[in-house]
């Protein structure tokens, strides 16, 4: 468990001076200073004294009010888990990963208790800067307010870590703090590359920028699958037991290739069935509209540059909008009320109707006002594999320019298009190409393995791009559907959609 430091580097309380024994930070293994919590995914988790100093702050406790999957619980009722429990889970898995490396390679890798403490803290604090409603805040809401916004929750995590240390006078070594922050952003664009890192393999445990296999994914894949009722039979603890470090990189036995591949495949399944679910996107679209309309009055976006204000922002802002009597929030209140009543922008007096697919928020900002129009899903197609490299996002103009002379003239504002990308974290590339494997424990040679050496059943393509088209006016479904089919014929020479648009949609009035 997380309380096990392992090896010869454990602090022996009997040999410590009494003053140090009574200091919980100086006695990380003393069970008098450990706190135990039960996680319903990982079981018993032991929290060490330094980590508790961060946990027992109002800034970290804020994560209890951030649902891991935002508003997904309105479609998958069990998806009510929070960033708080996810952070504890990553903390525990990070400790387990380092403990296993220390058990089998501790003397060789010179892993000490400070390394374990640093990696665990990085796991604990990696999401402390997350905004409300999962990734919607930074990827959908902020771009509506600040075009081209480059704000990221990783960077805010760094700022909040510094703020917590200063605000609560946490006694932490400056080099440890620096390493914790570097580990948090090691997979993001904010990661520094100009400084050679000692024990580089430690930086791949929480947020792996080299190949994407890290304990953050291990936790959220397991936690999200279970919460949404999806199967996940990947045993991450076994991966900890069999991994080893070669050339300063965490590697895995070659025979576990398919297990590693399953990690990325399960993540892609979650994106397809949960994260981009049509109704989830419908609700998110409504929420973004509500937040944008409430922004000027509540100053939601004004806090993103100040950690002292940002930590006060969480999912409860939805309840604030819903219950506030202020007239300035009436439009936002009405939208939230529709969310509560499951009135998802549908019908002749609503703005949008999402049926069999989701519309990317970035494509809908111009269409999200409450006007007497209706969105009707027409059809979708998957971009042919040989065209993925040349694909450019389809626009309403592309569809309108593909219509035939049928007596109905489409306008760009009559059409909405959603371009969806799902991959294994590395675009068209197989992420396993970047993962080091080894033949057996007798060998110290790191190797890469091509898919065709493992199984011919593995996919030859690692990316899906799906195009969905919607009619803004239900009376134009037939015209939009025909234009969409013509676009496919012009672009690919064939209709790539699987099914024709149902006649009942075309006849809808």
Short mmCIF file of C-alpha atoms in Angstrom, two decimals:
data_model
loop_
_atom_site.label_atom_id
_atom_site.label_comp_id
_atom_site.label_asym_id
_atom_site.label_seq_id
_atom_site.Cartn_x
_atom_site.Cartn_y
_atom_site.Cartn_z
CA UNK A 1 0.00 0.00 0.00
CA UNK A 2 0.93 3.66 -0.13
CA UNK A 3 2.38 3.58 3.37
CA UNK A 4 5.10 1.11 2.36
CA UNK A 5 8.36 2.86 1.57
CA UNK A 6 10.18 -0.48 1.18
CA UNK A 7 13.84 -1.35 0.92
CA UNK A 8 16.67 -0.13 3.13
CA UNK A 9 15.78 3.53 2.70
CA UNK A 10 12.87 3.40 5.19
CA UNK A 11 13.25 5.71 8.13
CA UNK A 12 13.77 3.70 11.31
CA UNK A 13 11.90 5.43 14.08
CA UNK A 14 13.98 3.72 16.75
CA UNK A 15 17.16 5.38 15.46
CA UNK A 16 15.65 8.87 15.09
CA UNK A 17 16.07 11.53 17.79
CA UNK A 18 12.91 12.09 19.82
CA UNK A 19 12.42 15.55 18.27
CA UNK A 20 12.31 14.00 14.82
CA UNK A 21 10.05 11.17 15.86
CA UNK A 22 7.49 13.74 16.98
CA UNK A 23 7.78 15.58 13.67
CA UNK A 24 5.39 13.88 11.21
CA UNK A 25 7.26 15.18 8.16
CA UNK A 26 10.51 13.74 9.45
CA UNK A 27 8.79 10.44 10.23
CA UNK A 28 6.94 9.50 7.02
CA UNK A 29 6.63 5.85 8.06
CA UNK A 30 5.41 6.33 11.60
CA UNK A 31 1.88 4.96 11.68
CA UNK A 32 0.95 7.50 14.34
CA UNK A 33 1.02 10.15 11.62
CA UNK A 34 -0.58 8.18 8.78
CA UNK A 35 -4.21 8.60 7.87
CA UNK A 36 -6.14 5.76 6.24
CA UNK A 37 -9.00 6.23 3.82
CA UNK A 38 -10.93 3.59 1.93
CA UNK A 39 -11.21 4.09 -1.82
CA UNK A 40 -13.91 2.03 -3.50
CA UNK A 41 -11.60 1.29 -6.43
CA UNK A 42 -8.21 0.65 -4.82
CA UNK A 43 -9.19 -0.25 -1.29
CA UNK A 44 -7.25 1.05 1.73
CA UNK A 45 -5.00 4.04 1.00
CA UNK A 46 -2.50 5.41 3.51
CA UNK A 47 -1.84 9.15 3.37
CA UNK A 48 1.58 10.30 4.53
CA UNK A 49 2.07 13.41 6.70
CA UNK A 50 3.37 15.77 4.01
CA UNK A 51 0.60 14.83 1.60
CA UNK A 52 -1.95 15.40 4.36
CA UNK A 53 -0.72 18.97 4.71
CA UNK A 54 -1.81 19.56 1.10
CA UNK A 55 -5.01 17.52 1.34
CA UNK A 56 -6.24 19.34 4.43
CA UNK A 57 -6.46 22.70 2.69
CA UNK A 58 -9.54 24.35 1.27
CA UNK A 59 -7.81 24.52 -2.13
CA UNK A 60 -7.44 20.75 -2.38
CA UNK A 61 -10.79 20.01 -0.74
CA UNK A 62 -12.33 22.00 -3.62
CA UNK A 63 -11.79 18.89 -5.75
CA UNK A 64 -14.69 17.25 -3.91
CA UNK A 65 -16.95 19.65 -5.81
CA UNK A 66 -15.51 18.88 -9.25
CA UNK A 67 -17.08 15.84 -10.88
CA UNK A 68 -14.52 13.85 -12.82
CA UNK A 69 -16.72 13.64 -15.92
CA UNK A 70 -18.56 16.93 -15.64
CA UNK A 71 -22.23 16.56 -16.58
CA UNK A 72 -21.86 13.00 -17.87
CA UNK A 73 -23.79 11.81 -14.81
CA UNK A 74 -26.94 13.18 -16.44
CA UNK A 75 -26.60 10.43 -19.05
CA UNK A 76 -24.69 7.83 -17.00
CA UNK A 77 -26.20 8.22 -13.51
CA UNK A 78 -23.29 6.47 -11.80
CA UNK A 79 -20.69 8.92 -13.10
CA UNK A 80 -20.71 11.07 -9.97
CA UNK A 81 -17.11 10.43 -8.91
CA UNK A 82 -14.94 13.47 -8.32
CA UNK A 83 -11.49 14.84 -8.99
CA UNK A 84 -10.84 14.39 -5.27
CA UNK A 85 -11.08 10.60 -5.31
CA UNK A 86 -9.30 10.44 -8.66
CA UNK A 87 -6.41 12.44 -7.21
CA UNK A 88 -6.17 10.12 -4.21
CA UNK A 89 -6.23 7.19 -6.62
CA UNK A 90 -3.38 8.59 -8.72
CA UNK A 91 -1.46 9.34 -5.52
CA UNK A 92 -1.80 5.72 -4.45
CA UNK A 93 -0.97 4.24 -7.87
CA UNK A 94 2.07 6.51 -8.19
CA UNK A 95 3.32 5.25 -4.83
CA UNK A 96 2.67 1.65 -5.83
CA UNK A 97 4.57 2.09 -9.09
CA UNK A 98 7.67 3.52 -7.39
CA UNK A 99 7.46 0.95 -4.59
CA UNK A 100 7.56 -1.88 -7.11
CA UNK A 101 10.53 -0.34 -8.90
CA UNK A 102 12.28 0.11 -5.57
CA UNK A 103 11.58 -3.46 -4.56
CA UNK A 104 13.17 -4.93 -7.67
CA UNK A 105 15.66 -2.24 -8.77
CA UNK A 106 15.99 0.07 -5.78
CA UNK A 107 19.74 -0.16 -5.32
CA UNK A 108 20.38 -0.06 -9.06
CA UNK A 109 18.19 3.01 -9.61
CA UNK A 110 19.10 4.73 -6.32
CA UNK A 111 15.45 5.25 -5.39
CA UNK A 112 15.06 6.81 -1.96
CA UNK A 113 12.10 7.93 0.13
CA UNK A 114 12.32 11.47 -1.30
CA UNK A 115 11.77 10.07 -4.80
CA UNK A 116 8.71 8.19 -3.57
CA UNK A 117 7.39 11.27 -1.76
CA UNK A 118 7.91 13.45 -4.83
CA UNK A 119 6.14 11.11 -7.26
CA UNK A 120 3.22 10.60 -4.86
CA UNK A 121 2.82 14.35 -4.37
CA UNK A 122 2.81 14.86 -8.14
CA UNK A 123 0.04 12.27 -8.44
CA UNK A 124 -1.91 13.90 -5.64
CA UNK A 125 -1.66 17.44 -7.03
CA UNK A 126 -1.74 16.85 -10.79
CA UNK A 127 -5.40 17.95 -11.13
CA UNK A 128 -5.58 20.58 -8.40
CA UNK A 129 -5.84 23.31 -11.07
CA UNK A 130 -8.73 21.72 -12.98
CA UNK A 131 -11.66 23.92 -13.87
CA UNK A 132 -15.35 23.08 -13.37
CA UNK A 133 -17.18 20.51 -15.48
CA UNK A 134 -14.16 18.45 -16.55
CA UNK A 135 -12.41 19.69 -19.71
CA UNK A 136 -15.38 21.79 -20.83
CA UNK A 137 -14.13 24.83 -18.90
CA UNK A 138 -10.81 25.20 -20.69
CA UNK A 139 -11.66 23.72 -24.09
CA UNK A 140 -15.18 25.06 -24.67
CA UNK A 141 -16.10 27.86 -22.26
CA UNK A 142 -12.87 29.90 -22.20
CA UNK A 143 -12.48 29.97 -26.01
CA UNK A 144 -15.97 31.47 -26.17
CA UNK A 145 -14.88 34.25 -23.82
CA UNK A 146 -11.24 34.64 -24.82
CA UNK A 147 -10.67 33.62 -28.43
CA UNK A 148 -7.46 31.64 -28.81
CA UNK A 149 -7.18 31.09 -25.06
CA UNK A 150 -4.12 29.03 -24.14
CA UNK A 151 -5.05 28.63 -20.49
CA UNK A 152 -4.52 25.09 -19.24
CA UNK A 153 -5.39 23.30 -16.03
CA UNK A 154 -1.82 21.94 -15.86
CA UNK A 155 -0.37 25.45 -15.65
CA UNK A 156 -2.96 26.46 -13.07
CA UNK A 157 -2.00 23.37 -11.06
CA UNK A 158 1.55 24.70 -10.85
CA UNK A 159 0.33 28.10 -9.71
CA UNK A 160 -2.02 26.60 -7.14
CA UNK A 161 0.70 24.34 -5.73
CA UNK A 162 2.86 27.40 -5.11
CA UNK A 163 -0.12 29.25 -3.67
CA UNK A 164 -0.97 26.41 -1.26
CA UNK A 165 2.63 26.14 -0.07
CA UNK A 166 2.81 29.89 0.62
CA UNK A 167 -0.71 30.28 2.02
CA UNK A 168 -0.42 27.38 4.46
CA UNK A 169 3.31 27.64 5.19
CA UNK A 170 3.96 24.05 4.15
CA UNK A 171 7.52 23.04 4.90
CA UNK A 172 8.72 21.39 1.69
CA UNK A 173 12.19 21.37 0.21
CA UNK A 174 12.49 23.71 -2.80
CA UNK A 175 14.06 21.04 -5.01
CA UNK A 176 11.28 18.59 -4.14
CA UNK A 177 8.66 21.21 -4.93
CA UNK A 178 10.32 21.97 -8.26
CA UNK A 179 10.40 18.29 -9.18
CA UNK A 180 6.75 17.81 -8.21
CA UNK A 181 5.74 20.64 -10.52
CA UNK A 182 7.86 19.31 -13.36
CA UNK A 183 6.27 15.88 -13.00
CA UNK A 184 2.78 17.39 -13.16
CA UNK A 185 3.41 18.97 -16.57
CA UNK A 186 5.81 16.40 -17.99
CA UNK A 187 3.27 15.31 -20.62
CA UNK A 188 2.08 18.81 -21.56
CA UNK A 189 3.41 21.61 -23.69
CA UNK A 190 4.30 23.45 -20.48
CA UNK A 191 7.00 20.88 -19.71
CA UNK A 192 10.52 22.22 -19.79
CA UNK A 193 12.94 20.44 -22.10
CA UNK A 194 16.08 22.47 -21.56
CA UNK A 195 17.16 20.80 -18.33
CA UNK A 196 18.40 17.24 -18.24
CA UNK A 197 16.39 15.43 -15.58
CA UNK A 198 18.02 13.08 -13.12
CA UNK A 199 16.11 9.78 -12.86
CA UNK A 200 14.08 10.65 -15.94
CA UNK A 201 11.96 7.52 -15.53
CA UNK A 202 10.32 9.03 -12.44
CA UNK A 203 8.82 11.79 -14.59
CA UNK A 204 6.94 9.22 -16.69
CA UNK A 205 4.93 7.74 -13.83
CA UNK A 206 2.23 10.39 -13.31
CA UNK A 207 2.10 12.16 -16.69
CA UNK A 208 4.07 10.35 -19.36
CA UNK A 209 4.99 12.66 -22.21
CA UNK A 210 7.06 10.00 -23.96
CA UNK A 211 4.39 7.42 -24.70
CA UNK A 212 1.26 8.20 -22.70
CA UNK A 213 1.28 5.15 -20.43
CA UNK A 214 0.95 6.52 -16.88
CA UNK A 215 -0.92 6.07 -13.63
CA UNK A 216 -3.25 8.98 -14.38
CA UNK A 217 -4.73 6.91 -17.22
CA UNK A 218 -4.69 3.76 -15.11
CA UNK A 219 -6.92 5.40 -12.54
CA UNK A 220 -9.38 7.31 -14.71
CA UNK A 221 -9.86 4.42 -17.15
CA UNK A 222 -10.71 2.02 -14.32
CA UNK A 223 -12.77 4.58 -12.41
CA UNK A 224 -14.72 5.87 -15.42
CA UNK A 225 -15.43 2.39 -16.78
CA UNK A 226 -16.80 1.21 -13.49
CA UNK A 227 -18.88 4.36 -12.91
CA UNK A 228 -20.45 4.14 -16.37
CA UNK A 229 -21.06 0.38 -16.26
CA UNK A 230 -18.45 -0.50 -18.87
CA UNK A 231 -16.15 -3.48 -18.58
CA UNK A 232 -12.46 -3.00 -17.83
CA UNK A 233 -10.40 -6.14 -17.29
CA UNK A 234 -6.97 -4.52 -17.28
CA UNK A 235 -5.04 -5.40 -14.12
CA UNK A 236 -2.81 -2.40 -13.61
CA UNK A 237 -1.24 -3.75 -10.44
CA UNK A 238 0.24 -6.58 -12.50
CA UNK A 239 1.85 -4.05 -14.83
CA UNK A 240 3.60 -2.52 -11.81
CA UNK A 241 4.95 -5.89 -10.76
CA UNK A 242 6.43 -6.75 -14.17
CA UNK A 243 7.76 -3.39 -15.37
CA UNK A 244 11.44 -2.45 -15.12
CA UNK A 245 13.67 0.49 -15.97
CA UNK A 246 16.09 0.15 -18.89
CA UNK A 247 18.12 3.12 -20.16
CA UNK A 248 16.27 5.45 -17.76
CA UNK A 249 12.89 4.46 -19.20
CA UNK A 250 10.09 2.26 -17.84
CA UNK A 251 9.75 -0.81 -20.05
CA UNK A 252 7.46 -3.84 -20.12
CA UNK A 253 7.87 -7.52 -21.02
CA UNK A 254 7.30 -8.14 -24.72
CA UNK A 255 4.63 -10.72 -23.94
CA UNK A 256 2.48 -7.94 -22.41
CA UNK A 257 2.17 -6.07 -25.71
CA UNK A 258 -1.53 -6.82 -26.09
CA UNK A 259 -2.22 -5.80 -22.48
CA UNK A 260 -0.62 -2.40 -23.09
CA UNK A 261 -2.52 -2.06 -26.35
CA UNK A 262 -5.76 -2.75 -24.46
CA UNK A 263 -5.10 0.27 -22.22
CA UNK A 264 -5.20 2.62 -25.20
CA UNK A 265 -8.08 0.75 -26.82
CA UNK A 266 -10.19 1.03 -23.68
CA UNK A 267 -9.47 4.75 -23.53
CA UNK A 268 -10.66 5.13 -27.14
CA UNK A 269 -13.85 3.21 -26.30
CA UNK A 270 -14.53 5.61 -23.44
CA UNK A 271 -14.17 8.56 -25.79
CA UNK A 272 -16.56 7.03 -28.28
CA UNK A 273 -19.26 5.80 -25.89
CA UNK A 274 -19.01 8.20 -22.94
CA UNK A 275 -16.98 11.38 -23.40
CA UNK A 276 -18.45 12.23 -26.84
CA UNK A 277 -21.89 10.72 -26.23
CA UNK A 278 -24.54 12.67 -28.15
CA UNK A 279 -26.67 13.58 -25.14
CA UNK A 280 -23.63 14.47 -23.05
CA UNK A 281 -22.61 16.90 -25.77
CA UNK A 282 -26.14 18.31 -25.91
CA UNK A 283 -26.09 19.04 -22.19
CA UNK A 284 -22.57 20.47 -22.37
CA UNK A 285 -23.65 22.78 -25.18
CA UNK A 286 -26.46 24.13 -23.04
CA UNK A 287 -24.17 24.55 -20.04
CA UNK A 288 -21.62 26.51 -22.07
CA UNK A 289 -24.41 28.84 -23.22
CA UNK A 290 -25.50 29.31 -19.60
CA UNK A 291 -21.96 30.04 -18.42
CA UNK A 292 -21.29 32.49 -21.25
CA UNK A 293 -24.50 34.40 -20.51
CA UNK A 294 -23.66 34.50 -16.79
CA UNK A 295 -20.00 35.40 -17.23
CA UNK A 296 -20.27 39.18 -17.21
CA UNK A 297 -22.39 39.24 -14.07
CA UNK A 298 -20.51 36.55 -12.13
CA UNK A 299 -17.04 37.25 -13.52
CA UNK A 300 -16.39 33.54 -14.05
CA UNK A 301 -13.50 33.93 -16.47
CA UNK A 302 -11.84 36.76 -14.57
CA UNK A 303 -10.36 34.35 -12.01
CA UNK A 304 -8.21 32.28 -14.35
CA UNK A 305 -5.09 34.36 -13.78
CA UNK A 306 -5.29 34.46 -10.00
CA UNK A 307 -5.03 31.19 -8.03
CA UNK A 308 -6.33 33.01 -4.92
CA UNK A 309 -9.64 33.48 -6.74
CA UNK A 310 -9.61 30.46 -9.02
CA UNK A 311 -9.77 27.90 -6.22
CA UNK A 312 -13.19 29.27 -5.25
CA UNK A 313 -14.63 28.16 -8.60
CA UNK A 314 -16.19 24.68 -8.86
CA UNK A 315 -19.25 22.81 -10.16
CA UNK A 316 -21.51 24.46 -7.57
CA UNK A 317 -21.65 27.50 -9.84
CA UNK A 318 -24.46 25.62 -11.59
CA UNK A 319 -26.55 25.80 -8.41
CA UNK A 320 -25.57 29.44 -7.94
CA UNK A 321 -26.96 30.29 -11.37
CA UNK A 322 -30.04 28.16 -10.82
CA UNK A 323 -31.05 29.69 -7.49
CA UNK A 324 -29.84 33.30 -7.79
CA UNK A 325 -32.74 35.79 -8.02
CA UNK A 326 -30.78 38.36 -10.04
CA UNK A 327 -32.43 39.43 -13.27
CA UNK A 328 -29.02 39.47 -14.97
CA UNK A 329 -28.94 35.66 -14.66
CA UNK A 330 -32.44 34.98 -16.00
CA UNK A 331 -31.31 33.64 -19.39
CA UNK A 332 -28.74 31.40 -17.74
CA UNK A 333 -31.30 30.26 -15.16
CA UNK A 334 -33.73 29.32 -17.90
CA UNK A 335 -31.11 27.18 -19.62
CA UNK A 336 -30.16 25.42 -16.39
CA UNK A 337 -33.85 24.78 -15.71
CA UNK A 338 -34.14 23.13 -19.12
CA UNK A 339 -31.17 20.92 -18.27
CA UNK A 340 -32.85 19.90 -15.02
CA UNK A 341 -36.09 19.11 -16.85
CA UNK A 342 -34.28 17.22 -19.61
CA UNK A 343 -35.49 19.75 -22.15
CA UNK A 344 -32.36 19.54 -24.30
CA UNK A 345 -32.88 22.28 -26.85
CA UNK A 346 -35.50 20.32 -28.74
CA UNK A 347 -38.77 21.16 -30.45
CA UNK A 348 -39.86 24.07 -32.57
CA UNK A 349 -39.31 26.60 -29.81
CA UNK A 350 -35.82 25.48 -28.83
CA UNK A 351 -32.43 26.00 -30.39
CA UNK A 352 -30.98 22.54 -30.94
CA UNK A 353 -32.02 18.93 -31.18
CA UNK A 354 -29.25 16.35 -30.84
CA UNK A 355 -30.28 12.83 -31.68
CA UNK A 356 -27.87 10.19 -32.86
CA UNK A 357 -24.67 12.18 -32.55
CA UNK A 358 -22.97 15.04 -30.76
CA UNK A 359 -22.11 18.40 -32.21
CA UNK A 360 -18.69 19.74 -31.34
CA UNK A 361 -19.13 22.87 -29.24
CA UNK A 362 -16.62 24.79 -31.31
CA UNK A 363 -18.88 24.40 -34.35
CA UNK A 364 -22.02 25.53 -32.55
CA UNK A 365 -21.22 28.78 -30.90
CA UNK A 366 -22.90 30.78 -33.64
CA UNK A 367 -26.05 28.63 -33.41
CA UNK A 368 -26.60 28.50 -29.68
CA UNK A 369 -28.98 31.42 -29.20
CA UNK A 370 -32.55 30.62 -28.25
CA UNK A 371 -34.37 31.19 -31.52
CA UNK A 372 -37.40 29.35 -32.95
CA UNK A 373 -35.40 26.83 -34.96
CA UNK A 374 -34.51 23.18 -34.64
CA UNK A 375 -31.43 21.03 -35.28
CA UNK A 376 -32.10 17.69 -36.92
CA UNK A 377 -29.36 15.07 -37.20
CA UNK A 378 -29.10 14.03 -40.83
CA UNK A 379 -26.25 11.57 -41.17
CA UNK A 380 -22.59 10.81 -40.54
CA UNK A 381 -19.68 9.03 -42.14
CA UNK A 382 -16.24 7.83 -41.13
CA UNK A 383 -13.42 9.32 -43.17
CA UNK A 384 -11.85 6.57 -45.33
CA UNK A 385 -8.57 5.31 -43.96
CA UNK A 386 -6.56 6.31 -47.04
CA UNK A 387 -7.89 9.88 -46.75
CA UNK A 388 -7.07 10.52 -43.10
CA UNK A 389 -3.75 12.21 -43.87
CA UNK A 390 -5.41 14.68 -46.23
CA UNK A 391 -8.57 15.34 -44.28
CA UNK A 392 -9.57 18.90 -43.51
CA UNK A 393 -12.48 19.72 -41.25
CA UNK A 394 -15.72 19.82 -43.20
CA UNK A 395 -17.61 23.11 -42.95
CA UNK A 396 -21.24 24.12 -43.62
CA UNK A 397 -19.98 25.88 -46.74
CA UNK A 398 -18.68 22.55 -48.08
CA UNK A 399 -22.14 21.03 -47.71
CA UNK A 400 -24.01 23.99 -49.18
CA UNK A 401 -21.71 24.07 -52.22
CA UNK A 402 -22.53 20.40 -52.87
CA UNK A 403 -26.30 20.80 -53.22
CA UNK A 404 -28.07 20.10 -56.47
CA UNK A 405 -30.67 22.29 -58.12
CA UNK A 406 -33.77 20.91 -56.42
CA UNK A 407 -35.75 24.08 -55.92
CA UNK A 408 -34.47 24.48 -52.36
CA UNK A 409 -31.55 26.81 -51.80
CA UNK A 410 -29.49 26.04 -48.71
CA UNK A 411 -27.57 28.66 -46.80
CA UNK A 412 -24.58 28.10 -44.56
CA UNK A 413 -26.65 29.06 -41.54
CA UNK A 414 -29.02 26.17 -42.35
CA UNK A 415 -26.29 23.58 -41.79
CA UNK A 416 -24.11 22.54 -38.86
CA UNK A 417 -21.18 20.15 -39.07
CA UNK A 418 -19.38 18.22 -36.36
CA UNK A 419 -15.86 16.90 -36.92
CA UNK A 420 -14.90 14.28 -34.33
CA UNK A 421 -11.47 12.72 -33.82
CA UNK A 422 -10.83 9.61 -31.73
CA UNK A 423 -7.37 8.08 -31.47
CA UNK A 424 -5.06 6.15 -29.18
CA UNK A 425 -3.34 9.36 -27.88
CA UNK A 426 -0.82 9.69 -30.72
CA UNK A 427 -2.99 10.64 -33.68
CA UNK A 428 -2.50 8.23 -36.57
CA UNK A 429 0.54 6.72 -34.88
CA UNK A 430 0.47 3.67 -32.68
CA UNK A 431 1.50 4.79 -29.16
CA UNK A 432 3.15 1.42 -28.60
CA UNK A 433 5.81 2.43 -31.12
CA UNK A 434 7.17 4.73 -28.40
CA UNK A 435 7.07 2.16 -25.58
CA UNK A 436 10.13 0.16 -24.66
CA UNK A 437 9.83 -3.61 -24.23
CA UNK A 438 12.29 -6.29 -23.16
CA UNK A 439 12.44 -9.96 -24.02
CA UNK A 440 12.93 -11.37 -20.53
CA UNK A 441 14.52 -10.50 -17.20
CA UNK A 442 17.84 -11.98 -18.33
CA UNK A 443 18.12 -9.30 -20.99
CA UNK A 444 19.00 -5.63 -20.51
CA UNK A 445 18.23 -4.71 -24.10
CA UNK A 446 15.32 -2.38 -24.81
CA UNK A 447 13.39 -3.11 -27.98
CA UNK A 448 10.35 -1.97 -29.93
CA UNK A 449 7.86 -4.37 -31.44
CA UNK A 450 5.88 -3.85 -34.67
CA UNK A 451 2.21 -4.84 -34.63
CA UNK A 452 2.59 -7.48 -37.33
CA UNK A 453 4.99 -9.41 -35.09
CA UNK A 454 2.25 -9.76 -32.48
CA UNK A 455 -1.10 -10.26 -34.19
CA UNK A 456 -2.70 -9.63 -37.56
CA UNK A 457 -5.94 -8.89 -35.74
CA UNK A 458 -4.65 -5.57 -34.40
CA UNK A 459 -5.98 -2.49 -36.21
CA UNK A 460 -3.84 -1.19 -39.03
CA UNK A 461 -5.10 2.33 -38.34
CA UNK A 462 -5.02 4.08 -34.97
CA UNK A 463 -7.38 6.97 -35.61
CA UNK A 464 -11.02 7.61 -36.48
CA UNK A 465 -12.39 10.82 -37.91
CA UNK A 466 -16.14 11.10 -38.08
CA UNK A 467 -18.14 13.80 -39.85
CA UNK A 468 -21.71 14.49 -38.72
CA UNK A 469 -24.08 16.91 -40.40
CA UNK A 470 -27.21 18.55 -38.99
CA UNK A 471 -30.01 20.58 -40.48
CA UNK A 472 -30.88 23.69 -38.55
CA UNK A 473 -34.38 23.60 -39.98
CA UNK A 474 -36.26 20.27 -39.87
CA UNK A 475 -37.96 21.13 -43.15
CA UNK A 476 -34.55 21.12 -44.84
CA UNK A 477 -33.46 17.66 -43.69
CA UNK A 478 -33.92 16.14 -47.13
CA UNK A 479 -32.03 18.92 -48.90
CA UNK A 480 -29.17 18.84 -46.39
CA UNK A 481 -29.01 15.04 -46.54
CA UNK A 482 -28.78 15.07 -50.33
CA UNK A 483 -26.12 17.78 -50.26
CA UNK A 484 -24.18 15.74 -47.69
CA UNK A 485 -24.33 12.68 -49.94
CA UNK A 486 -23.21 14.75 -52.91
CA UNK A 487 -20.30 16.06 -50.88
CA UNK A 488 -19.18 12.50 -50.17
CA UNK A 489 -19.45 11.57 -53.85
CA UNK A 490 -17.46 14.65 -54.91
CA UNK A 491 -14.81 14.10 -52.26
CA UNK A 492 -14.35 10.32 -52.25
CA UNK A 493 -16.12 9.06 -55.35
CA UNK A 494 -18.54 7.00 -53.22
CA UNK A 495 -21.05 7.50 -50.45
CA UNK A 496 -19.13 6.64 -47.32
CA UNK A 497 -22.05 6.89 -44.90
CA UNK A 498 -23.33 3.53 -43.70
CA UNK A 499 -27.08 4.22 -43.82
CA UNK A 500 -29.32 6.51 -45.79
CA UNK A 501 -31.11 9.22 -43.86
CA UNK A 502 -34.43 7.71 -42.69
CA UNK A 503 -37.45 8.87 -44.69
CA UNK A 504 -39.28 9.78 -41.47
CA UNK A 505 -36.65 12.45 -40.82
CA UNK A 506 -37.01 13.78 -44.34
CA UNK A 507 -40.79 13.95 -44.00
CA UNK A 508 -40.73 15.64 -40.60
CA UNK A 509 -42.68 18.88 -40.40
#
